[in-house]
Short mmCIF file of C-alpha atoms in Angstrom, two decimals:
data_model
loop_
_atom_site.label_atom_id
_atom_site.label_comp_id
_atom_site.label_asym_id
_atom_site.label_seq_id
_atom_site.Cartn_x
_atom_site.Cartn_y
_atom_site.Cartn_z
CA MET B 1 47.84 -77.18 24.89
CA GLN B 2 46.58 -74.45 22.74
CA PHE B 3 48.18 -73.83 19.54
CA SER B 4 49.94 -70.21 20.65
CA GLU B 5 51.17 -71.95 23.71
CA ILE B 6 53.26 -74.62 22.17
CA ILE B 7 54.88 -71.96 19.98
CA THR B 8 55.77 -69.92 22.82
CA ALA B 9 57.32 -72.73 24.41
CA LEU B 10 59.23 -74.07 21.98
CA ALA B 11 60.37 -70.87 21.00
CA ALA B 12 61.42 -69.94 24.36
CA ALA B 13 63.73 -73.19 24.32
CA GLY B 14 65.39 -71.92 20.99
CA ILE B 15 63.62 -74.32 18.61
CA GLU B 16 64.45 -72.66 14.82
CA ASN B 17 61.45 -72.57 13.11
CA PRO B 18 58.62 -72.92 16.16
CA ARG B 19 55.04 -71.58 14.21
CA PHE B 20 55.84 -74.91 11.57
CA GLU B 21 56.99 -77.28 14.61
CA ALA B 22 53.75 -76.22 16.54
CA GLY B 23 51.79 -77.53 13.29
CA VAL B 24 53.53 -80.51 13.26
CA LEU B 25 53.34 -81.52 16.82
CA GLN B 26 49.32 -80.96 16.94
CA GLU B 27 48.35 -83.08 14.06
CA SER B 28 50.91 -85.58 15.19
CA PHE B 29 49.32 -86.64 19.29
CA SER B 30 46.40 -86.43 20.75
CA SER B 31 45.32 -83.62 23.46
CA ALA B 32 46.59 -86.38 26.48
CA ALA B 33 50.32 -86.47 25.07
CA LEU B 34 50.76 -83.41 23.20
CA ALA B 35 52.30 -81.34 25.67
CA GLU B 36 54.68 -84.71 26.70
CA ALA B 37 55.86 -84.48 22.88
CA VAL B 38 56.12 -80.65 23.31
CA ALA B 39 58.14 -80.76 26.33
CA ARG B 40 60.64 -83.52 24.70
CA ARG B 41 60.75 -81.14 21.78
CA CYS B 42 62.13 -78.59 23.85
CA THR B 43 64.86 -80.57 25.29
CA HIS B 44 65.77 -80.18 21.64
CA TYR B 45 64.86 -84.09 20.97
CA PRO B 46 64.80 -84.35 16.90
CA LEU B 47 60.96 -83.59 16.52
CA GLN B 48 61.45 -86.28 13.87
CA TYR B 49 62.30 -88.87 16.09
CA ILE B 50 59.13 -87.70 18.43
CA VAL B 51 56.60 -87.74 15.73
CA GLY B 52 58.29 -91.35 14.39
CA GLU B 53 57.70 -90.45 10.65
CA TRP B 54 59.22 -88.38 8.18
CA ASP B 55 58.61 -87.36 4.17
CA PHE B 56 61.43 -87.85 2.20
CA TYR B 57 61.19 -87.06 -1.99
CA ARG B 58 57.38 -88.73 -2.68
CA GLU B 59 57.56 -91.12 0.24
CA THR B 60 56.99 -91.28 3.88
CA TYR B 61 59.67 -93.10 6.30
CA GLU B 62 59.45 -94.43 10.02
CA VAL B 63 62.18 -92.60 11.97
CA THR B 64 63.67 -93.57 14.93
CA PRO B 65 67.32 -93.51 16.86
CA ASP B 66 68.41 -96.47 14.88
CA CYS B 67 68.67 -94.31 11.49
CA LEU B 68 70.15 -90.88 10.48
CA ILE B 69 67.19 -88.24 10.21
CA PRO B 70 66.30 -88.31 6.37
CA ARG B 71 66.99 -84.70 5.40
CA ALA B 72 66.27 -82.86 2.51
CA ASP B 73 69.60 -82.22 0.93
CA THR B 74 69.69 -86.20 0.67
CA GLU B 75 66.63 -86.28 -2.29
CA THR B 76 69.91 -84.37 -4.07
CA LEU B 77 71.32 -87.71 -4.27
CA VAL B 78 67.87 -89.83 -5.47
CA GLU B 79 67.40 -86.94 -7.93
CA ALA B 80 71.05 -87.45 -9.66
CA ALA B 81 70.55 -91.58 -9.30
CA LEU B 82 67.30 -90.88 -10.93
CA ARG B 83 68.10 -89.03 -13.71
CA GLU B 84 71.75 -91.17 -14.68
CA LEU B 85 69.66 -94.68 -14.18
CA SER B 86 67.59 -96.39 -17.19
CA PRO B 87 65.40 -98.88 -16.82
CA LYS B 88 65.88 -102.47 -15.44
CA THR B 89 69.13 -101.75 -13.59
CA ARG B 90 70.58 -103.12 -9.99
CA ILE B 91 71.68 -100.56 -7.62
CA LEU B 92 73.63 -100.67 -4.30
CA ASP B 93 73.24 -98.46 -1.57
CA LEU B 94 75.57 -98.58 1.03
CA CYS B 95 75.15 -97.40 4.85
CA THR B 96 71.30 -97.19 3.71
CA GLY B 97 70.17 -96.59 7.28
CA SER B 98 66.24 -95.10 6.81
CA GLY B 99 66.20 -96.85 3.54
CA CYS B 100 65.57 -93.19 1.93
CA VAL B 101 68.06 -93.75 -0.82
CA ALA B 102 67.54 -97.27 -2.11
CA ILE B 103 63.71 -97.02 -1.50
CA SER B 104 62.72 -93.53 -3.39
CA VAL B 105 65.26 -94.29 -6.15
CA VAL B 106 63.14 -97.38 -6.85
CA ALA B 107 59.82 -96.51 -5.97
CA ASN B 108 60.71 -94.12 -8.62
CA SER B 109 62.05 -95.82 -11.54
CA THR B 110 60.83 -98.44 -13.35
CA ASP B 111 61.49 -101.86 -12.62
CA THR B 112 64.99 -100.55 -10.80
CA THR B 113 65.71 -103.03 -7.63
CA ALA B 114 68.59 -102.73 -5.02
CA VAL B 115 70.73 -103.82 -2.66
CA ALA B 116 71.28 -102.44 1.03
CA VAL B 117 73.35 -102.91 3.25
CA ASP B 118 74.10 -101.56 6.53
CA LEU B 119 76.30 -102.72 9.52
CA PHE B 120 73.17 -102.52 12.41
CA ALA B 121 70.45 -105.10 12.41
CA PRO B 122 68.24 -103.16 13.58
CA THR B 123 68.42 -100.51 11.31
CA LEU B 124 68.27 -102.77 8.29
CA ALA B 125 65.15 -104.01 10.08
CA LEU B 126 63.85 -100.19 10.06
CA ALA B 127 64.85 -100.07 6.59
CA ALA B 128 63.22 -103.40 5.33
CA ARG B 129 59.72 -101.65 7.38
CA ASN B 130 60.12 -98.90 4.67
CA ALA B 131 60.92 -100.50 1.94
CA ARG B 132 57.23 -102.70 2.59
CA ARG B 133 55.56 -99.32 4.25
CA ASN B 134 56.35 -97.90 0.49
CA GLY B 135 55.84 -100.81 -1.57
CA VAL B 136 58.69 -101.88 -2.82
CA GLU B 137 59.52 -104.51 -0.10
CA GLU B 138 60.19 -107.09 -3.55
CA ARG B 139 62.16 -104.83 -5.42
CA ILE B 140 64.99 -104.58 -2.41
CA CYS B 141 67.07 -106.73 -0.30
CA PHE B 142 68.44 -106.10 2.78
CA VAL B 143 71.83 -107.18 3.82
CA GLN B 144 74.14 -106.95 7.01
CA ALA B 145 77.08 -105.69 6.13
CA ASP B 146 80.68 -103.52 6.92
CA VAL B 147 81.05 -101.36 4.32
CA LEU B 148 84.47 -100.31 5.60
CA GLN B 149 85.34 -104.25 4.88
CA GLU B 150 86.05 -105.60 1.96
CA PRO B 151 82.58 -107.24 0.69
CA SER B 152 82.88 -111.22 2.54
CA ALA B 153 82.31 -114.33 0.14
CA GLU B 154 79.16 -115.09 1.98
CA PHE B 155 77.95 -111.21 0.38
CA TYR B 156 79.10 -112.16 -3.17
CA LYS B 157 76.92 -115.56 -3.34
CA LYS B 158 73.99 -114.10 -1.41
CA VAL B 159 73.76 -110.83 -3.62
CA ALA B 160 76.18 -110.56 -6.29
CA ASP B 161 76.54 -113.53 -7.85
CA GLY B 162 78.56 -112.77 -10.63
CA ALA B 163 76.64 -110.24 -11.49
CA ARG B 164 77.73 -106.52 -11.08
CA PHE B 165 75.42 -103.71 -10.33
CA ASP B 166 74.19 -100.45 -12.37
CA ALA B 167 74.98 -97.69 -9.67
CA ILE B 168 76.92 -97.77 -5.93
CA LEU B 169 75.78 -94.68 -4.05
CA SER B 170 76.00 -94.02 -0.78
CA ASN B 171 74.72 -91.24 2.29
CA PRO B 172 77.70 -92.59 4.57
CA PRO B 173 79.35 -90.74 7.82
CA TYR B 174 81.42 -87.94 6.49
CA ILE B 175 81.82 -85.73 9.26
CA CYS B 176 85.50 -85.35 10.57
CA ASP B 177 85.30 -87.35 13.86
CA ASP B 178 86.31 -83.95 16.15
CA VAL B 179 83.73 -81.98 14.48
CA VAL B 180 80.61 -84.20 15.73
CA PRO B 181 80.84 -83.39 19.36
CA THR B 182 80.79 -79.43 18.24
CA LEU B 183 77.28 -80.07 16.38
CA GLN B 184 73.82 -78.89 16.91
CA ALA B 185 72.20 -80.28 20.06
CA GLU B 186 69.60 -82.24 17.80
CA VAL B 187 71.96 -83.99 16.08
CA GLN B 188 74.07 -85.39 19.08
CA HIS B 189 70.93 -87.23 19.39
CA GLU B 190 71.24 -89.30 16.20
CA PRO B 191 73.16 -92.45 15.89
CA ALA B 192 77.39 -91.69 16.33
CA ALA B 193 78.39 -94.38 13.81
CA ALA B 194 76.01 -92.74 11.13
CA LEU B 195 77.58 -89.26 11.08
CA ARG B 196 81.27 -90.19 11.96
CA GLY B 197 83.79 -90.37 9.18
CA GLY B 198 87.23 -90.60 10.17
CA ALA B 199 89.55 -87.91 11.22
CA ASP B 200 89.07 -85.57 7.89
CA GLY B 201 85.45 -87.29 7.14
CA LEU B 202 86.96 -89.68 4.01
CA ASP B 203 87.28 -92.90 5.15
CA PHE B 204 83.59 -94.04 3.87
CA TYR B 205 84.79 -92.42 0.32
CA ARG B 206 87.91 -94.24 0.93
CA SER B 207 86.79 -97.24 1.60
CA ILE B 208 84.25 -98.08 -0.40
CA LEU B 209 86.20 -96.62 -4.16
CA ASN B 210 88.96 -99.15 -2.57
CA LYS B 211 87.14 -102.29 -1.51
CA TRP B 212 83.96 -102.05 -3.71
CA GLN B 213 84.30 -100.88 -6.69
CA CYS B 214 85.14 -104.77 -7.69
CA LEU B 215 80.82 -104.64 -7.83
CA LEU B 216 80.92 -101.41 -9.93
CA ALA B 217 79.56 -102.47 -13.75
CA GLU B 218 81.98 -100.98 -16.29
CA GLU B 219 79.60 -98.86 -17.37
CA GLY B 220 77.97 -98.19 -13.86
CA PHE B 221 78.83 -94.55 -11.78
CA PHE B 222 78.71 -94.15 -7.99
CA GLY B 223 76.56 -91.69 -6.29
CA PHE B 224 77.75 -90.03 -2.91
CA GLU B 225 76.18 -87.55 -1.19
CA ILE B 226 79.07 -85.72 0.29
CA GLY B 227 79.88 -82.36 2.99
CA TYR B 228 79.40 -78.60 1.41
CA ASP B 229 83.51 -78.89 1.54
CA GLN B 230 84.72 -82.21 -0.02
CA GLY B 231 84.34 -81.89 -3.43
CA GLU B 232 87.42 -80.95 -4.28
CA ALA B 233 88.20 -83.69 -1.62
CA LEU B 234 86.32 -86.11 -3.86
CA ARG B 235 87.40 -84.58 -7.14
CA GLN B 236 90.99 -86.07 -5.64
CA LEU B 237 90.19 -89.07 -4.68
CA ALA B 238 88.13 -90.00 -8.25
CA ALA B 239 91.31 -89.28 -9.81
CA GLU B 240 93.74 -91.02 -7.81
CA ARG B 241 91.43 -93.97 -9.18
CA GLY B 242 90.87 -93.67 -12.91
CA PHE B 243 87.45 -92.18 -12.15
CA SER B 244 86.01 -88.71 -13.57
CA CYS B 245 84.41 -86.64 -10.90
CA THR B 246 80.94 -84.53 -11.41
CA VAL B 247 80.03 -82.19 -8.13
CA LEU B 248 76.60 -81.36 -7.82
CA ARG B 249 75.09 -78.48 -5.79
CA ASP B 250 71.23 -78.75 -3.38
CA LEU B 251 68.93 -76.18 -3.15
CA GLY B 252 71.04 -74.16 -1.17
CA GLY B 253 74.33 -74.26 -3.24
CA CYS B 254 76.07 -76.21 -1.46
CA ASP B 255 78.64 -78.71 -2.72
CA ARG B 256 76.36 -82.25 -2.01
CA VAL B 257 76.43 -84.98 -4.80
CA ALA B 258 79.31 -86.17 -6.10
CA LEU B 259 79.02 -88.91 -9.13
CA LEU B 260 81.67 -90.91 -10.06
CA ARG B 261 82.63 -92.78 -13.54
CA ARG B 262 85.74 -94.80 -14.78
CA GLN B 263 87.50 -92.69 -17.14
CA LYS B 264 88.02 -94.21 -20.80
#
């Protein structure tokens, strides 16, 4: 297919940025596979899954339907963590997905180590491959656990061992359950478990603050990605539990990250 033909096909299918995506597809596929890739994208199957990898922060990640697609908005969380962390710190990344938060933080800091947690074994395997791909596999431990439950005795034995974390980071599911079916077609292909945050979108924040804060060092902080309309809700959750809350905005001017610290 010619470049102009790809643009025309994508535009006719309602793809928002057909010229950019046409370039990505043309660079990613040989001529034999290109037409099939374009046809698949015209069904609104996500470009990132078709290509199989995506850039995030300063790294490149393998992406599959086992994980949420890394998005530029999440870089706000990585940048905030890098500003707040000191050298030789230890972080816990809950709901790690592709591993992009933990891996980019570790890859861009000095002697930082991480434990990355996800509920699903295939997702953890993907994150481990991404750690190897980005050269930080020796500094990250991947553990299967349910963030909606308290850390198990096995979890403590395996990775905590009495030592607390300097930061607990998370980009958890935070979309209200009844909103998920209304999201754009591309998002419907992403794992529902990575999107659904309960009736009000706050289930995972409550669980992390209630059940996992025992793993946070006294001077440590929580760093959460949040929805554009969840800043006030996070401030309230934080205040109820004795934490201060600073809300940071992304490049689009929307609330995107909440940093929580114990009040003194």
